[in-house]
Each structure stands twice: as structure tokens, then as C-alpha cells.
């Protein structure tokens, strides 16, 4: 009957003994999680911008640049663009699908520049750039530049830019859904029963 009175060598969880601590081995270091596509692009964009600052004459440090350097960076990037932007003197200016080629320059698309500024704005704050109020990527001049690029590219392509919206208006028994899209706008009427 001595088997009924065994003493457990295992301590309850709330009272760990030194012997149970030796049985626990530290977890091996986990490999770092792969960066998301956004985080990878943000890192690449930030490194490109820092390289641009270093290539200036004289080279600039992160603490020395302002919104004017951001604007010059955006203009510098145009040389790597893939979007044909017709000039006003071009015979294809204002045509959405020109029938032939021309010598108008390739530039960065507005949407690409807008997304780039958003990523650089976040990266600046992550790299100790200071408060959002002093962020050169959030400067009003940057927003004005992006708006001008958007409008000029829309005119050159002959497609007016419209912000995508979705509104629901309820009138008695009818629901009207209006959707504006870059190329067309449509209105759908649906009866509710």
C-alpha cells in the first residue's frame, strides 16, 4: 500500500523548484519575420532618398534637408519614369490613346509619386525625424506639387481626374448609389422591397 502514498516530485505550477527550472531550456532565437511588401518598399525608398542626399554637392545629412530637397528628389526621379506625358505642343496632347509615338518625355506617374511620399513620410518618422508637424514630406508644398503633377498628367492624357467616391442617398423607398470612376461615372437606382 505504500504505492498509494507516493510523493510527487513535480512541483505545482505556482511553486516552481530549481530542478524544474533546469529542465526548461531557453527557446532558440527566432529568425526575424520577413518584411511585408509595404515595409520592404518603404525601406528601399528611404535608402534611395538617403543615397540621393549623399550624392548632393555638398552631401546632406538627414538633419539638414527640407521640403525643397524632397521636391528636387521627385523631379530627379522623373528620369526613371515610364509614363508618357505629352507636352502641350504635341499633336497627341489630350488624347487618351494616341495612335502613334512621339518624343514627349517619360515621367513618374502621379500615383507612384503619391505612394512614394506616403512611404517616405512614414519612414522619416520611424527614423527619428521628429514630429509629424516638422516632417518635410508632409509639407504643403509637396501636396501642391503632387496636385499639379496629377492635373498636368490628366490634361496630357485627356482624362479628367475624379476622386473615387461612393455615396448612398436614401429617398423614401429608393436607394441611389452614385459611383465616380476615373473614366466614367454611373448611377444605379435600386428599389428596396
Short mmCIF file of N, CA and C in Angstrom, two decimals:
data_model
loop_
_atom_site.label_atom_id
_atom_site.label_comp_id
_atom_site.label_asym_id
_atom_site.label_seq_id
_atom_site.Cartn_x
_atom_site.Cartn_y
_atom_site.Cartn_z
N UNK A 1 0.81 -1.19 0.00
CA UNK A 1 0.00 0.00 0.00
C UNK A 1 0.85 1.26 0.00
N UNK A 2 2.11 1.13 0.04
CA UNK A 2 2.97 2.30 0.00
C UNK A 2 2.90 3.02 -1.33
N UNK A 3 2.45 2.33 -2.39
CA UNK A 3 2.35 2.98 -3.70
C UNK A 3 1.26 4.04 -3.72
N UNK A 4 0.26 3.94 -2.79
CA UNK A 4 -0.80 4.94 -2.74
C UNK A 4 -0.29 6.25 -2.15
N UNK A 5 0.81 6.22 -1.43
CA UNK A 5 1.31 7.41 -0.75
C UNK A 5 2.57 7.94 -1.40
N UNK A 6 2.65 7.88 -2.69
CA UNK A 6 3.82 8.40 -3.38
C UNK A 6 3.85 9.92 -3.26
N UNK A 7 5.02 10.43 -3.17
CA UNK A 7 5.21 11.87 -3.13
C UNK A 7 5.60 12.31 -4.53
N UNK A 8 4.86 13.24 -5.01
CA UNK A 8 5.13 13.73 -6.36
C UNK A 8 6.42 14.53 -6.36
N UNK A 9 7.25 14.25 -7.32
CA UNK A 9 8.49 15.02 -7.44
C UNK A 9 8.29 16.26 -8.29
N UNK A 10 7.12 16.36 -8.84
CA UNK A 10 6.83 17.51 -9.66
C UNK A 10 6.11 18.56 -8.82
N UNK A 11 6.63 19.78 -8.84
CA UNK A 11 6.00 20.86 -8.07
C UNK A 11 4.80 21.39 -8.84
N UNK A 12 3.80 21.89 -8.13
CA UNK A 12 2.69 22.54 -8.82
C UNK A 12 3.22 23.76 -9.59
N UNK A 13 2.51 24.17 -10.61
CA UNK A 13 2.99 25.27 -11.45
C UNK A 13 3.24 26.57 -10.70
N UNK A 14 2.48 26.82 -9.60
CA UNK A 14 2.69 28.08 -8.92
C UNK A 14 3.91 28.07 -8.00
N UNK A 15 4.53 26.92 -7.80
CA UNK A 15 5.72 26.83 -6.96
C UNK A 15 6.84 26.10 -7.71
N UNK A 16 7.43 26.72 -8.70
CA UNK A 16 8.47 26.02 -9.45
C UNK A 16 9.71 25.83 -8.58
N UNK A 17 10.29 24.66 -8.68
CA UNK A 17 11.52 24.40 -7.92
C UNK A 17 12.71 24.65 -8.82
N UNK A 18 13.86 24.67 -8.24
CA UNK A 18 15.07 24.91 -9.02
C UNK A 18 15.34 23.77 -9.98
N UNK A 19 14.92 22.55 -9.63
CA UNK A 19 15.15 21.43 -10.54
C UNK A 19 14.28 21.55 -11.78
N UNK A 20 13.05 22.06 -11.66
CA UNK A 20 12.20 22.20 -12.85
C UNK A 20 12.70 23.34 -13.73
N UNK A 21 13.37 24.34 -13.16
CA UNK A 21 13.93 25.41 -13.96
C UNK A 21 15.06 24.92 -14.85
N UNK A 22 15.78 23.90 -14.39
CA UNK A 22 16.88 23.36 -15.19
C UNK A 22 16.34 22.55 -16.36
N UNK A 23 15.13 22.03 -16.24
CA UNK A 23 14.57 21.25 -17.33
C UNK A 23 14.12 22.15 -18.48
N UNK A 24 13.77 23.39 -18.18
CA UNK A 24 13.34 24.32 -19.22
C UNK A 24 14.57 24.89 -19.91
N UNK A 25 14.60 24.74 -21.19
CA UNK A 25 15.71 25.28 -21.95
C UNK A 25 15.26 26.55 -22.65
N UNK A 26 16.16 27.50 -22.76
CA UNK A 26 15.75 28.73 -23.45
C UNK A 26 15.40 28.43 -24.91
N UNK A 27 14.41 29.14 -25.39
CA UNK A 27 13.99 28.95 -26.77
C UNK A 27 15.09 29.44 -27.71
N UNK A 28 15.29 28.73 -28.80
CA UNK A 28 16.29 29.21 -29.75
C UNK A 28 15.81 30.54 -30.35
N UNK A 29 16.74 31.41 -30.71
CA UNK A 29 16.31 32.70 -31.27
C UNK A 29 15.52 32.48 -32.56
N UNK A 30 14.42 33.17 -32.65
CA UNK A 30 13.55 33.06 -33.81
C UNK A 30 14.13 33.90 -34.95
N UNK A 31 14.08 33.38 -36.17
CA UNK A 31 14.54 34.21 -37.28
C UNK A 31 13.59 35.39 -37.45
N UNK A 32 14.12 36.53 -37.86
CA UNK A 32 13.23 37.70 -37.99
C UNK A 32 12.15 37.44 -39.04
N UNK A 33 10.97 37.95 -38.76
CA UNK A 33 9.86 37.81 -39.69
C UNK A 33 10.20 38.54 -40.99
N UNK A 34 9.87 37.95 -42.12
CA UNK A 34 10.13 38.66 -43.37
C UNK A 34 9.28 39.93 -43.41
N UNK A 35 9.84 40.98 -43.99
CA UNK A 35 9.12 42.24 -44.06
C UNK A 35 7.97 42.13 -45.06
N UNK A 36 6.91 42.86 -44.78
CA UNK A 36 5.79 42.90 -45.72
C UNK A 36 6.26 43.63 -46.98
N UNK A 37 5.48 43.52 -48.02
CA UNK A 37 5.83 44.21 -49.26
C UNK A 37 5.93 45.71 -49.03
N UNK A 38 4.98 46.26 -48.26
CA UNK A 38 4.99 47.69 -47.95
C UNK A 38 6.25 48.08 -47.19
N UNK A 39 6.60 47.30 -46.15
CA UNK A 39 7.77 47.62 -45.34
C UNK A 39 9.06 47.51 -46.17
N UNK A 40 9.14 46.52 -47.04
CA UNK A 40 10.31 46.38 -47.91
C UNK A 40 10.44 47.57 -48.85
N UNK A 41 9.32 47.97 -49.43
CA UNK A 41 9.34 49.11 -50.35
C UNK A 41 9.68 50.39 -49.61
N UNK A 42 9.16 50.54 -48.39
CA UNK A 42 9.44 51.73 -47.59
C UNK A 42 10.93 51.81 -47.27
N UNK A 43 11.51 50.69 -46.91
CA UNK A 43 12.95 50.65 -46.61
C UNK A 43 13.77 50.98 -47.85
N UNK A 44 13.38 50.40 -48.99
CA UNK A 44 14.10 50.66 -50.25
C UNK A 44 13.99 52.14 -50.64
N UNK A 45 12.78 52.70 -50.50
CA UNK A 45 12.58 54.12 -50.83
C UNK A 45 13.41 55.02 -49.92
N UNK A 46 13.44 54.70 -48.63
CA UNK A 46 14.20 55.50 -47.69
C UNK A 46 15.69 55.45 -48.03
N UNK A 47 16.20 54.26 -48.31
CA UNK A 47 17.61 54.13 -48.65
C UNK A 47 17.94 54.89 -49.94
N UNK A 48 17.04 54.87 -50.90
CA UNK A 48 17.24 55.61 -52.15
C UNK A 48 17.29 57.11 -51.87
N UNK A 49 16.39 57.59 -51.01
CA UNK A 49 16.37 59.01 -50.69
C UNK A 49 17.65 59.42 -49.96
N UNK A 50 18.10 58.60 -49.02
CA UNK A 50 19.33 58.91 -48.28
C UNK A 50 20.52 58.93 -49.24
N UNK A 51 20.56 57.98 -50.19
CA UNK A 51 21.63 57.98 -51.20
C UNK A 51 21.57 59.26 -52.03
N UNK A 52 20.37 59.70 -52.37
CA UNK A 52 20.20 60.94 -53.13
C UNK A 52 20.79 62.11 -52.35
N UNK A 53 20.50 62.18 -51.05
CA UNK A 53 21.03 63.26 -50.22
C UNK A 53 22.55 63.22 -50.18
N UNK A 54 23.11 62.03 -50.08
CA UNK A 54 24.57 61.89 -50.03
C UNK A 54 25.23 62.27 -51.35
N UNK A 55 24.49 62.14 -52.44
CA UNK A 55 25.06 62.44 -53.76
C UNK A 55 25.03 63.94 -54.07
N UNK A 56 24.38 64.73 -53.23
CA UNK A 56 24.32 66.17 -53.45
C UNK A 56 25.68 66.80 -53.20
N UNK A 57 25.89 67.97 -53.77
CA UNK A 57 27.16 68.66 -53.57
C UNK A 57 26.90 69.96 -52.84
N UNK A 58 27.23 70.09 -51.59
CA UNK A 58 27.86 69.12 -50.69
C UNK A 58 26.84 68.08 -50.22
N UNK A 59 27.33 66.91 -49.78
CA UNK A 59 26.41 65.88 -49.28
C UNK A 59 25.59 66.38 -48.10
N UNK A 60 24.35 65.94 -48.03
CA UNK A 60 23.46 66.37 -46.96
C UNK A 60 23.23 65.24 -45.97
N UNK A 61 23.09 65.61 -44.71
CA UNK A 61 22.73 64.66 -43.66
C UNK A 61 21.21 64.71 -43.51
N UNK A 62 20.66 63.71 -42.83
CA UNK A 62 19.22 63.66 -42.63
C UNK A 62 18.72 64.91 -41.90
N UNK A 63 19.50 65.42 -40.99
CA UNK A 63 19.07 66.58 -40.21
C UNK A 63 19.15 67.89 -41.01
N UNK A 64 19.73 67.86 -42.20
CA UNK A 64 19.95 69.09 -42.97
C UNK A 64 18.95 69.31 -44.09
N UNK A 65 18.17 68.33 -44.47
CA UNK A 65 17.32 68.52 -45.63
C UNK A 65 15.96 69.08 -45.25
N UNK A 66 15.31 69.70 -46.25
CA UNK A 66 13.97 70.23 -46.04
C UNK A 66 13.12 69.90 -47.26
N UNK A 67 11.93 70.49 -47.34
CA UNK A 67 10.99 70.14 -48.39
C UNK A 67 11.54 70.45 -49.79
N UNK A 68 12.44 71.45 -49.91
CA UNK A 68 12.99 71.77 -51.23
C UNK A 68 13.81 70.60 -51.78
N UNK A 69 14.49 69.89 -50.89
CA UNK A 69 15.26 68.72 -51.30
C UNK A 69 14.32 67.58 -51.70
N UNK A 70 13.18 67.48 -51.04
CA UNK A 70 12.19 66.46 -51.39
C UNK A 70 11.64 66.76 -52.79
N UNK A 71 11.34 68.03 -53.08
CA UNK A 71 10.86 68.40 -54.41
C UNK A 71 11.89 68.10 -55.49
N UNK A 72 13.16 68.40 -55.21
CA UNK A 72 14.20 68.12 -56.21
C UNK A 72 14.37 66.61 -56.39
N UNK A 73 14.16 65.83 -55.34
CA UNK A 73 14.21 64.36 -55.44
C UNK A 73 13.10 63.86 -56.34
N UNK A 74 11.90 64.40 -56.19
CA UNK A 74 10.77 63.98 -57.03
C UNK A 74 11.05 64.30 -58.51
N UNK A 75 11.65 65.47 -58.76
CA UNK A 75 11.99 65.84 -60.15
C UNK A 75 13.10 64.94 -60.69
N UNK A 76 14.05 64.60 -59.83
CA UNK A 76 15.14 63.70 -60.21
C UNK A 76 14.59 62.33 -60.64
N UNK A 77 13.58 61.86 -59.94
CA UNK A 77 13.01 60.54 -60.23
C UNK A 77 12.32 60.47 -61.59
N UNK A 78 11.92 61.63 -62.13
CA UNK A 78 11.24 61.64 -63.43
C UNK A 78 12.06 60.98 -64.52
N UNK A 79 13.38 61.05 -64.42
CA UNK A 79 14.22 60.45 -65.47
C UNK A 79 14.08 58.93 -65.53
N UNK A 80 13.54 58.33 -64.46
CA UNK A 80 13.35 56.88 -64.42
C UNK A 80 11.89 56.49 -64.67
N UNK A 81 11.05 57.46 -65.01
CA UNK A 81 9.63 57.22 -65.18
C UNK A 81 9.31 56.40 -66.41
N UNK A 82 8.11 55.85 -66.42
CA UNK A 82 7.65 55.01 -67.54
C UNK A 82 6.32 55.51 -68.10
N UNK A 83 5.87 56.68 -67.64
CA UNK A 83 4.59 57.21 -68.08
C UNK A 83 4.81 58.33 -69.08
N UNK A 84 4.28 58.16 -70.29
CA UNK A 84 4.41 59.18 -71.33
C UNK A 84 3.50 60.34 -70.97
N UNK A 85 4.09 61.54 -70.85
CA UNK A 85 3.32 62.74 -70.53
C UNK A 85 3.50 63.70 -71.70
N UNK A 86 2.43 63.86 -72.49
CA UNK A 86 2.50 64.71 -73.68
C UNK A 86 2.59 66.18 -73.30
N UNK A 87 3.44 66.89 -74.02
CA UNK A 87 3.56 68.34 -73.83
C UNK A 87 2.49 69.03 -74.64
N UNK A 88 2.19 70.28 -74.29
CA UNK A 88 1.09 70.98 -74.97
C UNK A 88 1.32 71.14 -76.47
N UNK A 89 2.56 71.22 -76.91
CA UNK A 89 2.85 71.37 -78.33
C UNK A 89 2.71 70.05 -79.10
N UNK A 90 2.57 68.94 -78.40
CA UNK A 90 2.48 67.62 -79.03
C UNK A 90 1.11 67.45 -79.69
N UNK A 91 1.09 66.81 -80.87
CA UNK A 91 -0.18 66.58 -81.57
C UNK A 91 -1.08 65.60 -80.80
N UNK A 92 -0.49 64.82 -79.89
CA UNK A 92 -1.27 63.84 -79.13
C UNK A 92 -1.70 64.36 -77.76
N UNK A 93 -1.40 65.64 -77.48
CA UNK A 93 -1.78 66.21 -76.18
C UNK A 93 -3.30 66.13 -76.02
N UNK A 94 -3.73 65.57 -74.91
CA UNK A 94 -5.15 65.47 -74.60
C UNK A 94 -5.83 64.24 -75.17
N UNK A 95 -5.09 63.37 -75.83
CA UNK A 95 -5.67 62.15 -76.38
C UNK A 95 -5.39 60.98 -75.45
N UNK A 96 -6.43 60.28 -75.00
CA UNK A 96 -6.22 59.16 -74.07
C UNK A 96 -5.42 58.01 -74.68
N UNK A 97 -5.67 57.69 -75.95
CA UNK A 97 -4.97 56.58 -76.62
C UNK A 97 -4.39 57.07 -77.94
N UNK A 98 -3.21 57.70 -77.89
CA UNK A 98 -2.65 58.23 -79.14
C UNK A 98 -2.32 57.11 -80.13
N UNK A 99 -2.56 57.37 -81.41
CA UNK A 99 -2.34 56.33 -82.42
C UNK A 99 -0.87 56.06 -82.76
N UNK A 100 0.01 56.96 -82.39
CA UNK A 100 1.41 56.78 -82.74
C UNK A 100 2.34 57.25 -81.64
N UNK A 101 3.64 57.16 -81.92
CA UNK A 101 4.64 57.57 -80.95
C UNK A 101 4.99 59.04 -81.09
N UNK A 102 5.65 59.54 -80.09
CA UNK A 102 6.10 60.93 -80.11
C UNK A 102 7.37 61.04 -79.26
N UNK A 103 7.91 62.23 -79.21
CA UNK A 103 9.17 62.44 -78.48
C UNK A 103 8.94 63.03 -77.09
N UNK A 104 7.71 63.04 -76.62
CA UNK A 104 7.43 63.60 -75.29
C UNK A 104 8.12 62.76 -74.22
N UNK A 105 8.46 63.40 -73.10
CA UNK A 105 9.24 62.70 -72.08
C UNK A 105 8.45 61.66 -71.30
N UNK A 106 9.17 60.69 -70.77
CA UNK A 106 8.61 59.73 -69.83
C UNK A 106 8.81 60.30 -68.43
N UNK A 107 7.80 60.20 -67.60
CA UNK A 107 7.89 60.72 -66.24
C UNK A 107 7.31 59.71 -65.27
N UNK A 108 7.52 59.98 -63.99
CA UNK A 108 6.91 59.17 -62.95
C UNK A 108 5.41 59.46 -62.93
N UNK A 109 4.61 58.43 -62.81
CA UNK A 109 3.16 58.61 -62.72
C UNK A 109 2.80 59.25 -61.39
N UNK A 110 1.74 60.05 -61.42
CA UNK A 110 1.31 60.74 -60.21
C UNK A 110 1.05 59.76 -59.07
N UNK A 111 0.36 58.67 -59.34
CA UNK A 111 0.03 57.71 -58.28
C UNK A 111 1.27 57.12 -57.64
N UNK A 112 2.31 56.90 -58.44
CA UNK A 112 3.57 56.37 -57.89
C UNK A 112 4.22 57.39 -56.97
N UNK A 113 4.22 58.65 -57.38
CA UNK A 113 4.82 59.70 -56.55
C UNK A 113 4.04 59.88 -55.25
N UNK A 114 2.73 59.83 -55.35
CA UNK A 114 1.88 59.99 -54.17
C UNK A 114 2.15 58.87 -53.16
N UNK A 115 2.23 57.63 -53.65
CA UNK A 115 2.51 56.49 -52.77
C UNK A 115 3.92 56.60 -52.18
N UNK A 116 4.87 57.02 -52.99
CA UNK A 116 6.25 57.20 -52.53
C UNK A 116 6.32 58.19 -51.38
N UNK A 117 5.66 59.33 -51.53
CA UNK A 117 5.67 60.35 -50.48
C UNK A 117 5.05 59.80 -49.20
N UNK A 118 3.99 59.02 -49.32
CA UNK A 118 3.38 58.41 -48.13
C UNK A 118 4.34 57.49 -47.41
N UNK A 119 5.08 56.67 -48.16
CA UNK A 119 6.05 55.76 -47.54
C UNK A 119 7.21 56.52 -46.92
N UNK A 120 7.71 57.55 -47.63
CA UNK A 120 8.84 58.33 -47.10
C UNK A 120 8.42 59.14 -45.86
N UNK A 121 7.19 59.58 -45.86
CA UNK A 121 6.67 60.31 -44.70
C UNK A 121 6.70 59.41 -43.45
N UNK A 122 6.26 58.17 -43.61
CA UNK A 122 6.26 57.21 -42.51
C UNK A 122 7.70 56.84 -42.12
N UNK A 123 8.56 56.63 -43.10
CA UNK A 123 9.95 56.25 -42.83
C UNK A 123 10.68 57.36 -42.09
N UNK A 124 10.41 58.60 -42.45
CA UNK A 124 11.05 59.75 -41.78
C UNK A 124 10.75 59.74 -40.28
N UNK A 125 9.49 59.50 -39.96
CA UNK A 125 9.10 59.48 -38.55
C UNK A 125 9.70 58.28 -37.83
N UNK A 126 9.81 57.14 -38.52
CA UNK A 126 10.40 55.94 -37.90
C UNK A 126 11.90 56.10 -37.66
N UNK A 127 12.55 56.91 -38.46
CA UNK A 127 13.99 57.10 -38.32
C UNK A 127 14.33 58.31 -37.45
N UNK A 128 13.42 58.67 -36.58
CA UNK A 128 13.69 59.72 -35.60
C UNK A 128 13.69 61.11 -36.19
N UNK A 129 12.91 61.32 -37.22
CA UNK A 129 12.89 62.62 -37.88
C UNK A 129 12.19 63.71 -37.10
N UNK A 130 11.49 63.38 -36.06
CA UNK A 130 10.80 64.40 -35.30
C UNK A 130 9.30 64.26 -35.41
N UNK A 131 8.62 65.32 -35.04
CA UNK A 131 7.16 65.29 -35.01
C UNK A 131 6.58 65.37 -36.42
N UNK A 132 5.35 64.89 -36.60
CA UNK A 132 4.71 64.97 -37.91
C UNK A 132 4.57 66.41 -38.42
N UNK A 133 4.54 67.38 -37.50
CA UNK A 133 4.42 68.78 -37.90
C UNK A 133 5.65 69.29 -38.63
N UNK A 134 6.81 68.72 -38.32
CA UNK A 134 8.06 69.18 -38.94
C UNK A 134 8.53 68.25 -40.05
N UNK A 135 7.73 67.27 -40.42
CA UNK A 135 8.10 66.30 -41.44
C UNK A 135 8.13 66.98 -42.81
N UNK A 136 9.31 67.05 -43.47
CA UNK A 136 9.39 67.72 -44.77
C UNK A 136 8.54 67.04 -45.85
N UNK A 137 8.27 65.74 -45.70
CA UNK A 137 7.46 65.03 -46.67
C UNK A 137 5.97 65.39 -46.54
N UNK A 138 5.60 66.00 -45.42
CA UNK A 138 4.21 66.39 -45.18
C UNK A 138 4.00 67.89 -45.44
N UNK A 139 5.02 68.56 -45.93
CA UNK A 139 4.94 70.00 -46.17
C UNK A 139 3.87 70.31 -47.22
N UNK A 140 3.21 71.43 -47.08
CA UNK A 140 2.17 71.84 -48.01
C UNK A 140 2.67 71.97 -49.44
N UNK A 141 3.93 72.35 -49.62
CA UNK A 141 4.49 72.48 -50.97
C UNK A 141 4.55 71.14 -51.69
N UNK A 142 4.74 70.07 -50.92
CA UNK A 142 4.76 68.72 -51.52
C UNK A 142 3.36 68.38 -52.02
N UNK A 143 2.34 68.68 -51.22
CA UNK A 143 0.96 68.41 -51.63
C UNK A 143 0.58 69.21 -52.88
N UNK A 144 1.03 70.48 -52.92
CA UNK A 144 0.75 71.32 -54.08
C UNK A 144 1.43 70.75 -55.32
N UNK A 145 2.68 70.33 -55.17
CA UNK A 145 3.41 69.74 -56.30
C UNK A 145 2.70 68.48 -56.82
N UNK A 146 2.28 67.62 -55.90
CA UNK A 146 1.59 66.39 -56.31
C UNK A 146 0.27 66.71 -57.02
N UNK A 147 -0.44 67.70 -56.54
CA UNK A 147 -1.70 68.09 -57.18
C UNK A 147 -1.43 68.61 -58.59
N UNK A 148 -0.38 69.42 -58.76
CA UNK A 148 -0.03 69.94 -60.08
C UNK A 148 0.37 68.81 -61.03
N UNK A 149 1.13 67.85 -60.53
CA UNK A 149 1.53 66.70 -61.36
C UNK A 149 0.30 65.92 -61.79
N UNK A 150 -0.61 65.67 -60.84
CA UNK A 150 -1.84 64.93 -61.15
C UNK A 150 -2.65 65.64 -62.22
N UNK A 151 -2.85 66.94 -62.06
CA UNK A 151 -3.66 67.69 -63.02
C UNK A 151 -2.99 67.77 -64.38
N UNK A 152 -1.68 67.99 -64.43
CA UNK A 152 -0.99 68.10 -65.72
C UNK A 152 -1.00 66.76 -66.45
N UNK A 153 -0.84 65.67 -65.72
CA UNK A 153 -0.87 64.36 -66.36
C UNK A 153 -2.27 64.01 -66.85
N UNK A 154 -3.28 64.41 -66.11
CA UNK A 154 -4.66 64.15 -66.54
C UNK A 154 -4.98 64.94 -67.80
N UNK A 155 -4.54 66.20 -67.87
CA UNK A 155 -4.78 67.01 -69.08
C UNK A 155 -4.03 66.43 -70.27
N UNK A 156 -2.78 66.02 -70.05
CA UNK A 156 -1.97 65.49 -71.14
C UNK A 156 -2.57 64.21 -71.71
N UNK A 157 -3.25 63.45 -70.88
CA UNK A 157 -3.87 62.20 -71.34
C UNK A 157 -5.30 62.40 -71.80
N UNK A 158 -5.86 63.58 -71.53
CA UNK A 158 -7.24 63.84 -71.95
C UNK A 158 -8.27 63.18 -71.07
N UNK A 159 -7.84 62.74 -69.90
CA UNK A 159 -8.76 62.07 -68.97
C UNK A 159 -8.81 62.90 -67.69
N UNK A 160 -9.95 63.53 -67.42
CA UNK A 160 -10.03 64.33 -66.19
C UNK A 160 -9.96 63.42 -64.97
N UNK A 161 -9.24 63.88 -63.97
CA UNK A 161 -9.12 63.10 -62.74
C UNK A 161 -10.32 63.39 -61.88
N UNK A 162 -10.97 62.34 -61.41
CA UNK A 162 -12.06 62.48 -60.44
C UNK A 162 -11.76 61.57 -59.27
N UNK A 163 -11.92 62.11 -58.10
CA UNK A 163 -11.70 61.30 -56.91
C UNK A 163 -12.76 60.21 -56.85
N UNK A 164 -12.34 59.01 -56.54
CA UNK A 164 -13.29 57.90 -56.45
C UNK A 164 -14.10 58.04 -55.18
N UNK A 165 -15.42 58.06 -55.35
CA UNK A 165 -16.32 58.21 -54.20
C UNK A 165 -17.44 57.19 -54.32
N UNK A 166 -18.03 56.94 -53.21
CA UNK A 166 -19.24 56.14 -53.21
C UNK A 166 -20.19 56.78 -52.21
N UNK A 167 -21.29 57.26 -52.71
CA UNK A 167 -22.28 57.90 -51.85
C UNK A 167 -23.58 57.12 -51.89
N UNK A 168 -24.23 57.06 -50.76
CA UNK A 168 -25.56 56.46 -50.69
C UNK A 168 -26.51 57.53 -50.19
N UNK A 169 -27.56 57.74 -50.97
CA UNK A 169 -28.58 58.71 -50.60
C UNK A 169 -29.89 57.96 -50.50
N UNK A 170 -30.54 58.06 -49.36
CA UNK A 170 -31.82 57.36 -49.18
C UNK A 170 -32.96 58.35 -49.37
N UNK A 171 -33.83 58.03 -50.31
CA UNK A 171 -35.04 58.81 -50.57
C UNK A 171 -36.24 57.88 -50.46
N UNK A 172 -37.06 58.07 -49.46
CA UNK A 172 -38.25 57.26 -49.23
C UNK A 172 -37.95 55.78 -49.44
N UNK A 173 -38.45 55.19 -50.54
CA UNK A 173 -38.30 53.75 -50.77
C UNK A 173 -37.18 53.46 -51.77
N UNK A 174 -36.43 54.46 -52.21
CA UNK A 174 -35.37 54.25 -53.20
C UNK A 174 -34.00 54.51 -52.59
N UNK A 175 -33.05 53.73 -53.02
CA UNK A 175 -31.65 53.95 -52.63
C UNK A 175 -30.89 54.27 -53.91
N UNK A 176 -30.23 55.42 -53.93
CA UNK A 176 -29.48 55.83 -55.10
C UNK A 176 -28.00 55.71 -54.77
N UNK A 177 -27.28 54.94 -55.57
CA UNK A 177 -25.84 54.76 -55.36
C UNK A 177 -25.13 55.44 -56.53
N UNK A 178 -24.26 56.38 -56.22
CA UNK A 178 -23.50 57.08 -57.25
C UNK A 178 -22.04 56.70 -57.10
N UNK A 179 -21.43 56.35 -58.21
CA UNK A 179 -20.03 55.96 -58.17
C UNK A 179 -19.29 56.70 -59.28
N UNK A 180 -18.31 57.52 -58.92
CA UNK A 180 -17.50 58.21 -59.91
C UNK A 180 -16.21 57.43 -60.09
N UNK A 181 -15.87 57.16 -61.32
CA UNK A 181 -14.65 56.44 -61.64
C UNK A 181 -13.86 57.33 -62.59
N UNK A 182 -12.57 57.09 -62.69
CA UNK A 182 -11.71 57.95 -63.50
C UNK A 182 -12.19 58.08 -64.94
N UNK A 183 -12.68 57.01 -65.54
CA UNK A 183 -13.07 57.06 -66.95
C UNK A 183 -14.55 57.29 -67.16
N UNK A 184 -15.37 56.97 -66.21
CA UNK A 184 -16.81 57.14 -66.39
C UNK A 184 -17.48 57.29 -65.04
N UNK A 185 -18.70 57.73 -65.07
CA UNK A 185 -19.49 57.76 -63.85
C UNK A 185 -20.83 57.15 -64.16
N UNK A 186 -21.37 56.46 -63.20
CA UNK A 186 -22.65 55.78 -63.42
C UNK A 186 -23.51 55.94 -62.19
N UNK A 187 -24.80 55.88 -62.41
CA UNK A 187 -25.77 55.96 -61.32
C UNK A 187 -26.67 54.76 -61.41
N UNK A 188 -26.85 54.10 -60.30
CA UNK A 188 -27.71 52.93 -60.23
C UNK A 188 -28.85 53.22 -59.29
N UNK A 189 -30.07 52.91 -59.71
CA UNK A 189 -31.23 53.01 -58.85
C UNK A 189 -31.68 51.64 -58.48
N UNK A 190 -31.89 51.43 -57.20
CA UNK A 190 -32.34 50.14 -56.73
C UNK A 190 -33.59 50.35 -55.89
N UNK A 191 -34.59 49.53 -56.11
CA UNK A 191 -35.80 49.60 -55.30
C UNK A 191 -35.66 48.67 -54.12
N UNK A 192 -36.03 49.13 -52.97
CA UNK A 192 -35.97 48.26 -51.80
C UNK A 192 -37.36 47.74 -51.54
N UNK A 193 -37.47 46.46 -51.26
CA UNK A 193 -38.77 45.86 -51.01
C UNK A 193 -38.86 45.38 -49.61
#
